[in-house]
Short mmCIF file of C-alpha atoms in Angstrom, two decimals:
data_model
loop_
_atom_site.label_atom_id
_atom_site.label_comp_id
_atom_site.label_asym_id
_atom_site.label_seq_id
_atom_site.Cartn_x
_atom_site.Cartn_y
_atom_site.Cartn_z
CA UNK A 1 -131.53 98.72 24.30
CA UNK A 2 -129.88 97.54 27.46
CA UNK A 3 -129.01 94.26 25.77
CA UNK A 4 -127.45 96.02 22.79
CA UNK A 5 -125.31 98.13 25.11
CA UNK A 6 -124.14 95.05 26.98
CA UNK A 7 -123.28 93.29 23.74
CA UNK A 8 -121.32 96.31 22.54
CA UNK A 9 -119.49 96.43 25.85
CA UNK A 10 -118.68 92.72 25.70
CA UNK A 11 -117.48 92.99 22.12
CA UNK A 12 -115.20 95.92 22.89
CA UNK A 13 -113.78 94.03 25.86
CA UNK A 14 -113.06 90.96 23.74
CA UNK A 15 -111.41 92.96 20.96
CA UNK A 16 -109.42 94.88 23.57
CA UNK A 17 -108.12 91.60 24.98
CA UNK A 18 -107.15 90.41 21.52
CA UNK A 19 -105.27 93.59 20.69
CA UNK A 20 -103.16 94.09 23.79
CA UNK A 21 -100.25 91.65 23.92
CA UNK A 22 -97.96 90.67 26.76
CA UNK A 23 -95.48 93.46 26.07
CA UNK A 24 -98.25 96.05 26.58
CA UNK A 25 -99.30 94.30 29.80
CA UNK A 26 -95.73 94.40 31.09
CA UNK A 27 -95.44 98.12 30.30
CA UNK A 28 -98.84 98.83 31.85
CA UNK A 29 -98.01 96.96 35.05
CA UNK A 30 -94.49 98.37 35.17
CA UNK A 31 -93.13 94.94 36.11
CA UNK A 32 -91.38 92.20 34.15
CA UNK A 33 -91.77 88.81 35.87
CA UNK A 34 -88.79 86.61 35.00
CA UNK A 35 -88.50 82.98 36.12
CA UNK A 36 -84.92 82.19 37.15
CA UNK A 37 -83.18 79.39 39.03
CA UNK A 38 -82.45 80.05 42.68
CA UNK A 39 -80.12 77.10 43.35
CA UNK A 40 -78.12 76.62 40.18
CA UNK A 41 -74.91 78.62 40.37
CA UNK A 42 -73.64 80.40 38.41
CA UNK A 43 -76.80 80.73 36.30
CA UNK A 44 -79.22 81.65 39.06
CA UNK A 45 -78.72 81.22 42.81
CA UNK A 46 -79.43 82.86 46.12
CA UNK A 47 -76.37 84.93 46.96
CA UNK A 48 -75.51 84.28 50.60
CA UNK A 49 -74.04 87.76 51.09
CA UNK A 50 -76.79 89.90 49.62
CA UNK A 51 -79.72 87.47 50.22
CA UNK A 52 -80.77 88.17 46.61
CA UNK A 53 -80.96 85.93 43.57
CA UNK A 54 -78.00 86.56 41.29
CA UNK A 55 -76.26 84.89 38.37
CA UNK A 56 -75.63 84.97 34.66
CA UNK A 57 -79.28 84.40 33.65
CA UNK A 58 -80.42 86.99 36.19
CA UNK A 59 -78.16 89.62 34.60
CA UNK A 60 -79.76 88.95 31.22
CA UNK A 61 -83.24 89.29 32.75
CA UNK A 62 -82.14 92.60 34.29
CA UNK A 63 -80.94 93.85 30.91
CA UNK A 64 -84.28 92.99 29.29
CA UNK A 65 -86.25 94.76 32.05
CA UNK A 66 -84.02 97.80 31.64
CA UNK A 67 -84.60 97.81 27.89
CA UNK A 68 -88.40 97.78 28.38
CA UNK A 69 -88.02 100.35 31.13
CA UNK A 70 -89.84 98.46 33.88
CA UNK A 71 -88.99 96.92 37.25
CA UNK A 72 -87.77 93.31 37.37
CA UNK A 73 -89.55 90.76 39.55
CA UNK A 74 -87.77 87.39 39.92
CA UNK A 75 -89.86 84.20 40.13
CA UNK A 76 -87.74 81.32 41.50
CA UNK A 77 -88.19 78.10 39.54
CA UNK A 78 -86.79 74.60 39.12
CA UNK A 79 -86.25 72.82 35.78
CA UNK A 80 -89.64 71.10 35.79
CA UNK A 81 -91.68 74.27 36.43
CA UNK A 82 -90.24 76.40 33.65
CA UNK A 83 -92.86 75.57 31.01
CA UNK A 84 -95.85 75.49 33.41
CA UNK A 85 -94.92 78.97 34.72
CA UNK A 86 -95.03 80.36 31.16
CA UNK A 87 -98.14 78.43 30.16
CA UNK A 88 -100.10 79.58 33.20
CA UNK A 89 -99.04 83.22 32.76
CA UNK A 90 -97.27 83.37 36.15
CA UNK A 91 -94.06 84.51 34.44
CA UNK A 92 -93.46 86.69 31.36
CA UNK A 93 -90.21 85.00 30.46
CA UNK A 94 -87.86 82.25 31.61
CA UNK A 95 -84.13 82.92 31.89
CA UNK A 96 -83.07 79.71 33.60
CA UNK A 97 -80.39 77.81 31.70
CA UNK A 98 -83.20 76.90 29.29
CA UNK A 99 -81.91 74.62 26.50
CA UNK A 100 -83.64 75.17 23.16
CA UNK A 101 -85.21 71.94 21.86
CA UNK A 102 -87.79 71.20 19.16
CA UNK A 103 -90.13 69.51 21.65
CA UNK A 104 -90.02 72.51 23.97
CA UNK A 105 -90.45 74.90 21.03
CA UNK A 106 -93.90 73.35 20.49
CA UNK A 107 -94.97 74.70 23.88
CA UNK A 108 -93.02 77.96 24.21
CA UNK A 109 -91.16 80.42 21.99
CA UNK A 110 -87.42 80.94 22.34
CA UNK A 111 -85.22 83.98 21.79
CA UNK A 112 -81.98 83.52 19.91
CA UNK A 113 -79.37 81.72 22.02
CA UNK A 114 -77.32 83.80 24.46
CA UNK A 115 -75.28 80.95 25.96
CA UNK A 116 -73.92 77.66 24.65
CA UNK A 117 -72.75 74.59 26.51
CA UNK A 118 -71.54 71.22 25.48
CA UNK A 119 -72.57 68.04 27.23
CA UNK A 120 -69.40 66.30 28.36
CA UNK A 121 -68.56 63.41 30.67
CA UNK A 122 -66.75 62.79 33.94
CA UNK A 123 -64.96 59.45 34.05
CA UNK A 124 -61.89 57.95 35.76
CA UNK A 125 -58.70 59.51 34.39
CA UNK A 126 -57.83 58.04 31.01
CA UNK A 127 -60.96 55.86 30.84
CA UNK A 128 -62.88 57.89 28.27
CA UNK A 129 -60.95 59.54 25.45
CA UNK A 130 -63.25 59.16 22.42
CA UNK A 131 -67.01 58.93 21.83
CA UNK A 132 -66.58 55.40 20.41
CA UNK A 133 -65.65 54.17 23.89
CA UNK A 134 -69.18 54.96 25.07
CA UNK A 135 -70.52 51.72 23.56
CA UNK A 136 -71.01 49.13 26.26
CA UNK A 137 -70.47 51.59 29.10
CA UNK A 138 -72.99 52.39 31.80
CA UNK A 139 -73.47 56.16 31.87
CA UNK A 140 -75.29 58.09 34.59
CA UNK A 141 -77.38 61.16 33.74
CA UNK A 142 -79.90 63.45 35.44
CA UNK A 143 -83.54 62.54 34.91
CA UNK A 144 -85.31 64.53 32.23
CA UNK A 145 -82.20 66.16 30.79
CA UNK A 146 -81.33 66.41 27.11
CA UNK A 147 -78.28 64.18 27.75
CA UNK A 148 -80.58 61.34 28.80
CA UNK A 149 -82.59 61.60 25.57
CA UNK A 150 -79.55 62.12 23.34
CA UNK A 151 -77.49 59.24 24.73
CA UNK A 152 -80.37 56.81 24.41
CA UNK A 153 -81.06 57.86 20.81
CA UNK A 154 -77.50 58.10 19.50
CA UNK A 155 -75.70 55.41 21.49
CA UNK A 156 -78.08 52.44 21.77
CA UNK A 157 -75.26 50.23 23.04
CA UNK A 158 -74.71 52.49 26.03
CA UNK A 159 -76.71 51.70 29.16
CA UNK A 160 -78.21 54.96 30.42
CA UNK A 161 -79.07 55.15 34.13
CA UNK A 162 -80.99 58.27 35.21
CA UNK A 163 -80.69 59.76 38.71
CA UNK A 164 -82.54 62.56 40.47
CA UNK A 165 -79.63 65.01 40.34
CA UNK A 166 -75.97 65.34 39.40
CA UNK A 167 -74.49 64.76 42.89
CA UNK A 168 -76.35 61.41 43.09
CA UNK A 169 -75.09 60.45 39.62
CA UNK A 170 -71.57 61.34 40.79
CA UNK A 171 -72.04 59.15 43.88
CA UNK A 172 -72.97 56.26 41.58
CA UNK A 173 -69.82 56.93 39.52
CA UNK A 174 -67.66 56.86 42.64
CA UNK A 175 -69.35 53.57 43.68
CA UNK A 176 -68.57 52.07 40.29
CA UNK A 177 -72.24 51.59 39.38
CA UNK A 178 -71.69 53.67 36.25
CA UNK A 179 -68.40 54.31 34.46
CA UNK A 180 -69.17 57.87 33.39
CA UNK A 181 -71.72 60.61 34.01
CA UNK A 182 -72.87 63.24 31.54
CA UNK A 183 -73.98 66.83 32.12
CA UNK A 184 -73.32 70.33 30.81
CA UNK A 185 -69.60 71.08 30.92
CA UNK A 186 -70.11 74.13 33.14
CA UNK A 187 -71.90 72.03 35.77
CA UNK A 188 -69.35 69.19 35.57
CA UNK A 189 -66.42 71.55 36.14
CA UNK A 190 -68.15 73.08 39.17
CA UNK A 191 -69.00 69.62 40.56
CA UNK A 192 -65.49 68.24 40.10
CA UNK A 193 -63.98 71.32 41.77
CA UNK A 194 -65.80 70.34 45.00
CA UNK A 195 -65.05 66.60 44.99
CA UNK A 196 -62.58 65.39 47.65
CA UNK A 197 -61.10 62.80 45.29
CA UNK A 198 -61.09 64.99 42.20
CA UNK A 199 -57.61 63.88 41.14
CA UNK A 200 -59.00 60.44 40.21
CA UNK A 201 -61.45 61.87 37.66
CA UNK A 202 -61.42 64.14 34.64
CA UNK A 203 -63.82 65.86 32.26
CA UNK A 204 -63.85 64.19 28.82
CA UNK A 205 -61.91 65.94 26.06
CA UNK A 206 -64.85 65.51 23.63
CA UNK A 207 -68.37 66.89 23.82
CA UNK A 208 -71.47 64.81 23.30
CA UNK A 209 -73.42 67.67 21.82
CA UNK A 210 -73.66 71.37 21.56
CA UNK A 211 -76.62 72.89 23.35
CA UNK A 212 -77.93 76.41 23.16
CA UNK A 213 -79.73 78.28 25.89
CA UNK A 214 -82.27 80.95 25.09
CA UNK A 215 -84.88 83.04 26.85
CA UNK A 216 -88.19 81.15 26.99
CA UNK A 217 -91.29 83.22 26.18
CA UNK A 218 -95.03 82.55 26.00
CA UNK A 219 -96.18 81.14 22.67
CA UNK A 220 -97.13 83.71 20.05
CA UNK A 221 -95.83 86.89 21.70
CA UNK A 222 -93.95 88.10 18.61
CA UNK A 223 -93.31 91.66 19.80
CA UNK A 224 -91.85 90.43 23.07
CA UNK A 225 -89.62 87.93 21.27
CA UNK A 226 -88.37 90.64 18.91
CA UNK A 227 -87.59 92.95 21.81
CA UNK A 228 -85.65 90.27 23.68
CA UNK A 229 -83.65 89.40 20.55
CA UNK A 230 -82.85 93.06 19.97
CA UNK A 231 -81.66 93.41 23.58
CA UNK A 232 -79.38 90.38 23.22
CA UNK A 233 -77.78 91.69 20.00
CA UNK A 234 -77.16 95.07 21.63
CA UNK A 235 -75.57 93.44 24.69
CA UNK A 236 -73.12 91.60 22.44
CA UNK A 237 -72.32 94.70 20.37
CA UNK A 238 -71.65 96.88 23.38
CA UNK A 239 -69.35 94.27 24.92
CA UNK A 240 -71.69 93.91 27.90
CA UNK A 241 -72.38 90.21 27.09
CA UNK A 242 -68.65 89.47 27.34
CA UNK A 243 -68.49 91.25 30.70
CA UNK A 244 -71.47 89.26 32.03
CA UNK A 245 -69.81 86.02 30.90
CA UNK A 246 -66.49 86.90 32.50
CA UNK A 247 -68.13 87.72 35.82
CA UNK A 248 -69.29 84.07 36.08
CA UNK A 249 -66.93 82.03 33.90
CA UNK A 250 -63.92 84.31 33.38
CA UNK A 251 -60.33 83.38 34.26
CA UNK A 252 -60.69 84.80 37.78
CA UNK A 253 -63.68 82.60 38.70
CA UNK A 254 -63.61 79.28 40.57
CA UNK A 255 -64.50 77.23 37.49
CA UNK A 256 -63.13 79.08 34.46
CA UNK A 257 -64.45 78.11 31.03
CA UNK A 258 -63.30 79.65 27.74
CA UNK A 259 -66.07 81.56 25.92
CA UNK A 260 -66.47 79.94 22.50
CA UNK A 261 -69.93 81.22 21.61
CA UNK A 262 -71.03 84.78 20.98
CA UNK A 263 -74.65 85.95 20.62
CA UNK A 264 -75.43 85.85 16.88
CA UNK A 265 -72.92 83.06 16.11
CA UNK A 266 -74.14 80.36 13.77
CA UNK A 267 -75.59 77.34 15.60
CA UNK A 268 -74.77 73.78 14.64
CA UNK B 1 -110.43 62.62 18.86
CA UNK B 2 -107.57 64.96 19.65
CA UNK B 3 -107.08 66.29 23.17
CA UNK B 4 -107.66 70.03 23.73
CA UNK B 5 -104.91 72.64 23.41
CA UNK B 6 -104.07 72.63 27.09
CA UNK B 7 -103.22 68.93 26.83
CA UNK B 8 -100.82 69.46 23.95
CA UNK B 9 -103.28 68.31 21.26
CA UNK B 10 -101.68 64.89 20.78
CA UNK B 11 -101.76 61.49 22.41
CA UNK B 12 -98.58 59.53 23.14
CA UNK B 13 -96.72 58.18 20.10
CA UNK B 14 -96.38 54.34 19.91
CA UNK B 15 -92.68 54.64 20.79
CA UNK B 16 -93.59 56.20 24.15
CA UNK B 17 -96.40 53.74 24.82
CA UNK B 18 -93.81 51.01 24.18
CA UNK B 19 -91.49 52.60 26.74
CA UNK B 20 -94.30 52.66 29.31
CA UNK B 21 -95.17 49.05 28.55
CA UNK B 22 -91.57 47.91 29.01
CA UNK B 23 -91.68 49.75 32.34
CA UNK B 24 -94.81 47.82 33.28
CA UNK B 25 -93.10 44.50 32.51
CA UNK B 26 -90.13 45.41 34.69
CA UNK B 27 -92.45 46.55 37.50
CA UNK B 28 -94.35 43.25 37.31
CA UNK B 29 -91.16 41.15 37.25
CA UNK B 30 -89.55 43.07 40.12
CA UNK B 31 -92.76 42.93 42.18
CA UNK B 32 -93.10 39.19 41.57
CA UNK B 33 -89.53 38.50 42.72
CA UNK B 34 -90.02 40.80 45.73
CA UNK B 35 -93.22 38.98 46.79
CA UNK B 36 -91.47 35.63 46.38
CA UNK B 37 -88.38 36.46 48.43
CA UNK B 38 -90.36 38.48 50.98
CA UNK B 39 -92.73 35.55 51.60
CA UNK B 40 -89.85 33.10 52.08
CA UNK B 41 -88.08 35.50 54.44
CA UNK B 42 -91.39 36.24 56.18
CA UNK B 43 -91.91 32.54 56.92
CA UNK B 44 -88.37 32.26 58.30
CA UNK B 45 -88.85 35.38 60.44
CA UNK B 46 -92.18 34.08 61.75
CA UNK B 47 -90.58 30.75 62.65
CA UNK B 48 -87.82 32.67 64.43
CA UNK B 49 -90.28 34.82 66.44
CA UNK B 50 -92.11 31.63 67.51
CA UNK B 51 -88.83 29.91 68.42
CA UNK B 52 -88.06 28.74 71.94
CA UNK B 53 -84.56 30.29 71.74
CA UNK B 54 -84.29 33.86 72.98
CA UNK B 55 -81.42 34.64 70.57
CA UNK B 56 -83.49 33.78 67.49
CA UNK B 57 -86.52 35.62 68.80
CA UNK B 58 -84.51 38.79 69.56
CA UNK B 59 -82.74 38.70 66.19
CA UNK B 60 -86.06 38.43 64.33
CA UNK B 61 -87.63 41.18 66.43
CA UNK B 62 -84.66 43.46 65.82
CA UNK B 63 -84.78 42.86 62.06
CA UNK B 64 -88.53 43.51 61.91
CA UNK B 65 -88.25 46.64 64.04
CA UNK B 66 -85.48 48.15 61.88
CA UNK B 67 -87.31 47.52 58.63
CA UNK B 68 -90.80 48.47 59.75
CA UNK B 69 -89.77 51.69 61.50
CA UNK B 70 -87.59 53.36 58.86
CA UNK B 71 -88.73 54.92 55.58
CA UNK B 72 -88.46 52.55 52.63
CA UNK B 73 -86.93 55.30 50.48
CA UNK B 74 -83.98 55.58 52.86
CA UNK B 75 -83.50 51.81 52.82
CA UNK B 76 -83.49 51.77 49.01
CA UNK B 77 -80.92 54.58 48.88
CA UNK B 78 -78.83 52.85 51.57
CA UNK B 79 -78.66 49.60 49.61
CA UNK B 80 -77.81 51.29 46.34
CA UNK B 81 -75.59 54.25 47.28
CA UNK B 82 -74.43 53.28 50.78
CA UNK B 83 -73.63 49.56 50.79
CA UNK B 84 -71.20 49.70 47.81
CA UNK B 85 -68.95 51.88 49.98
CA UNK B 86 -68.50 48.92 52.34
CA UNK B 87 -67.64 46.48 49.57
CA UNK B 88 -64.14 46.26 48.11
CA UNK B 89 -63.70 47.81 44.66
CA UNK B 90 -63.23 44.40 43.01
CA UNK B 91 -66.57 43.17 44.35
CA UNK B 92 -68.37 46.19 42.88
CA UNK B 93 -66.57 45.70 39.58
CA UNK B 94 -67.73 42.07 39.52
CA UNK B 95 -71.31 43.02 40.41
CA UNK B 96 -71.41 45.66 37.70
CA UNK B 97 -69.99 43.46 34.94
CA UNK B 98 -72.49 41.30 33.06
CA UNK B 99 -71.93 37.57 33.62
CA UNK B 100 -73.54 34.68 31.84
CA UNK B 101 -74.88 31.67 33.61
CA UNK B 102 -75.43 28.78 31.21
CA UNK B 103 -78.42 26.73 32.28
CA UNK B 104 -79.71 23.51 30.71
CA UNK B 105 -82.16 23.94 27.80
CA UNK B 106 -79.94 26.71 26.45
CA UNK B 107 -81.30 29.27 28.92
CA UNK B 108 -79.02 32.21 29.58
CA UNK B 109 -80.65 34.53 32.05
CA UNK B 110 -79.56 38.16 31.77
CA UNK B 111 -77.31 39.37 34.56
CA UNK B 112 -79.32 41.78 36.70
CA UNK B 113 -77.98 45.31 36.98
CA UNK B 114 -76.83 46.43 40.41
CA UNK B 115 -79.82 48.82 40.40
CA UNK B 116 -82.21 45.88 40.03
CA UNK B 117 -80.36 43.75 42.56
CA UNK B 118 -80.32 46.41 45.28
CA UNK B 119 -83.97 47.25 44.56
CA UNK B 120 -84.92 43.58 44.91
CA UNK B 121 -83.03 43.15 48.17
CA UNK B 122 -84.22 46.37 49.84
CA UNK B 123 -87.89 45.95 48.85
CA UNK B 124 -87.90 42.27 49.86
CA UNK B 125 -86.43 42.91 53.31
CA UNK B 126 -88.98 45.66 53.89
CA UNK B 127 -91.98 43.58 52.76
CA UNK B 128 -90.72 40.52 54.66
CA UNK B 129 -90.91 42.39 57.96
CA UNK B 130 -94.59 43.21 57.32
CA UNK B 131 -95.44 39.74 55.99
CA UNK B 132 -93.89 38.21 59.12
CA UNK B 133 -96.26 40.33 61.20
CA UNK B 134 -99.28 39.12 59.22
CA UNK B 135 -98.22 35.47 59.45
CA UNK B 136 -97.63 35.69 63.19
CA UNK B 137 -101.05 37.24 63.81
CA UNK B 138 -102.61 34.55 61.60
CA UNK B 139 -101.09 31.85 63.80
CA UNK B 140 -102.22 33.66 66.93
CA UNK B 141 -105.78 33.92 65.61
CA UNK B 142 -106.20 30.13 65.81
CA UNK B 143 -107.73 29.63 69.23
CA UNK B 144 -105.78 27.82 71.88
CA UNK B 145 -108.60 25.26 72.26
CA UNK B 146 -107.79 24.00 68.76
CA UNK B 147 -104.22 23.16 69.76
CA UNK B 148 -105.37 21.46 72.96
CA UNK B 149 -107.97 19.47 71.03
CA UNK B 150 -105.32 18.39 68.52
CA UNK B 151 -103.05 17.24 71.32
CA UNK B 152 -105.91 15.45 73.05
CA UNK B 153 -106.45 13.51 69.83
CA UNK B 154 -102.83 12.40 70.07
CA UNK B 155 -101.56 14.32 67.02
CA UNK B 156 -97.81 14.83 66.79
CA UNK B 157 -96.60 18.50 66.71
CA UNK B 158 -96.07 18.34 62.91
CA UNK B 159 -99.53 16.78 62.34
CA UNK B 160 -101.05 19.43 64.62
CA UNK B 161 -99.43 22.20 62.53
CA UNK B 162 -100.20 20.60 59.17
CA UNK B 163 -103.81 19.53 59.73
CA UNK B 164 -105.14 21.86 62.43
CA UNK B 165 -103.21 25.13 62.77
CA UNK B 166 -101.99 25.98 59.25
CA UNK B 167 -105.27 25.42 57.33
CA UNK B 168 -106.99 27.89 59.67
CA UNK B 169 -104.10 30.33 59.96
CA UNK B 170 -103.62 30.49 56.18
CA UNK B 171 -107.30 31.30 55.75
CA UNK B 172 -106.92 34.16 58.22
CA UNK B 173 -103.83 35.65 56.51
CA UNK B 174 -105.10 35.43 52.93
CA UNK B 175 -106.66 38.93 52.84
CA UNK B 176 -103.84 40.71 54.70
CA UNK B 177 -101.26 38.98 52.48
CA UNK B 178 -102.98 40.17 49.31
CA UNK B 179 -102.83 43.64 50.84
CA UNK B 180 -99.09 43.29 51.48
CA UNK B 181 -98.48 42.10 47.91
CA UNK B 182 -100.43 45.10 46.60
CA UNK B 183 -98.19 47.31 48.73
CA UNK B 184 -95.11 45.57 47.37
CA UNK B 185 -96.18 46.31 43.78
CA UNK B 186 -96.72 49.98 44.59
CA UNK B 187 -93.43 50.22 46.51
CA UNK B 188 -91.47 49.29 43.36
CA UNK B 189 -92.16 52.84 42.12
CA UNK B 190 -89.65 54.17 44.68
CA UNK B 191 -86.81 52.42 42.87
CA UNK B 192 -86.93 55.02 40.13
CA UNK B 193 -84.69 57.05 42.45
CA UNK B 194 -81.88 54.54 41.89
CA UNK B 195 -82.34 54.25 38.15
CA UNK B 196 -84.46 51.11 37.85
CA UNK B 197 -86.34 51.63 34.57
CA UNK B 198 -89.72 50.52 35.94
CA UNK B 199 -93.08 52.10 35.17
CA UNK B 200 -92.73 55.30 37.24
CA UNK B 201 -89.23 55.91 35.87
CA UNK B 202 -90.54 55.41 32.33
CA UNK B 203 -93.50 57.73 32.88
CA UNK B 204 -91.21 60.52 34.06
CA UNK B 205 -88.91 59.85 31.13
CA UNK B 206 -91.81 60.00 28.64
CA UNK B 207 -93.08 63.15 30.34
CA UNK B 208 -89.77 64.97 30.02
CA UNK B 209 -89.32 63.91 26.40
CA UNK B 210 -92.81 64.73 25.16
CA UNK B 211 -93.97 67.30 27.77
CA UNK B 212 -97.37 65.57 27.55
CA UNK B 213 -97.58 65.55 31.33
CA UNK B 214 -101.15 64.44 31.78
CA UNK B 215 -100.98 61.70 29.15
CA UNK B 216 -97.74 60.21 30.50
CA UNK B 217 -98.91 59.94 34.11
CA UNK B 218 -102.48 58.97 33.20
CA UNK B 219 -101.28 56.00 31.15
CA UNK B 220 -98.92 54.99 33.98
CA UNK B 221 -101.79 55.18 36.48
CA UNK B 222 -103.99 53.02 34.28
CA UNK B 223 -101.23 50.43 33.85
CA UNK B 224 -100.58 50.27 37.61
CA UNK B 225 -104.29 49.85 38.24
CA UNK B 226 -104.53 47.03 35.70
CA UNK B 227 -101.52 45.23 37.15
CA UNK B 228 -102.74 45.50 40.73
CA UNK B 229 -106.34 44.54 39.97
CA UNK B 230 -105.13 41.56 37.93
CA UNK B 231 -102.85 40.39 40.75
CA UNK B 232 -105.64 40.80 43.32
CA UNK B 233 -108.05 38.91 41.11
CA UNK B 234 -105.45 36.13 40.81
CA UNK B 235 -104.96 36.09 44.57
CA UNK B 236 -108.67 35.76 45.26
CA UNK B 237 -109.27 33.17 42.55
CA UNK B 238 -106.79 30.65 43.94
CA UNK B 239 -108.27 27.65 45.76
CA UNK B 240 -107.29 27.57 49.41
CA UNK B 241 -104.28 25.32 49.93
CA UNK B 242 -104.68 22.37 52.24
CA UNK B 243 -108.43 22.64 52.10
CA UNK B 244 -108.91 25.46 54.57
CA UNK B 245 -112.47 25.70 55.75
CA UNK B 246 -112.98 29.42 55.06
#
């Protein structure tokens, strides 16, 4: 009798676990845990004035929490920890300049893109006008980035040298160890704005690729994915997405960048 | 057998194993050149520390002190990112342009990248300072009575060194030297910070492309272990030079 009761209890527990998905858990706990960058302006960074993490990605995470009707808890992350945080259940979603790739899509689910960048180059003025000139050049990239993978696959005659971060790659460019460096255009513009000898360099007129950033979600949480997508579409419709963009990349910002991608646009 | 879900359910594709293997070859080649140059420099430094001239002794001691008492990582970064700032722009341009050196037998060695060159120099200088220490203690381990006996037999200084001191000293330093060479192989992994595509660099690259974290680093670990065990086995299997008694 006792055994039968225990079995029934265990069975109901197991079925209960299988039924409730992450969205229910978030609603039950009243908290949405979003992994964001804390040192990657303007996507996610610690604001010196308010001592809080702020940025474009953070505003999207706030909008999603508001839509669900729960509090937002920010989990600071770096590029390498984004997938482990989702896989281990320490975060419900990742809004951290997360480029959508097929390899990553095997491990996590993505929302539709809410931001697009192009990978461009910084080189000495006039040195790099077309993509054909890349052959035979030494190009510096950040380790583990999509630029590193893409350049090696598409331009086998280009020597790719990977560094730990973009400032180090830029140091190698200024030393002459590489003739160009590649990164997202938004990051390159911000980097060049700070360089003391910025007049010697320029951002390439052509883009290496188009990349799309989406919200990363745990694998198989279909209701959560649908809700995030719905939120993104609404933000675009209401004009809120444009306002968020302009706060970080608009004409009045330090590194202005024209907005050429809207949520729901066709991807290449 | 496929790995469980939490390991991504696949092993590494041949393309990625190839990348790791090419990293292993570069690690082995770099480590070999480092051991070679470091040993030569180590002998010179040891000779300088044993010199009768104060200037030579102080210079060697200063060199050893600087290289032993600063982190290797900083030295690697200094040689790659720092030193080019001191060189004129033309020199850097020359160093970064591939050159061909035609050798007899139709050999045309590839021009090393500046990454490889600065890695070789910084690692060699570092290892040399430790090897010099091992060599000096090997010489000191030969008891003074041996030298006196050699002189009593009427041996010239060179004969004393060649037939009495070195055979014993080399036997003493064999183990510590193998240890230093093992360290030199492992130290090459630091050069991934300056873009040398050795084994550690390749394992990180494979990891970020496939996201098969465990597989990428496990294969790299196994390859390092193989390389180091093979080099240690080689070191132990060599017959003692000059017929040392131990």
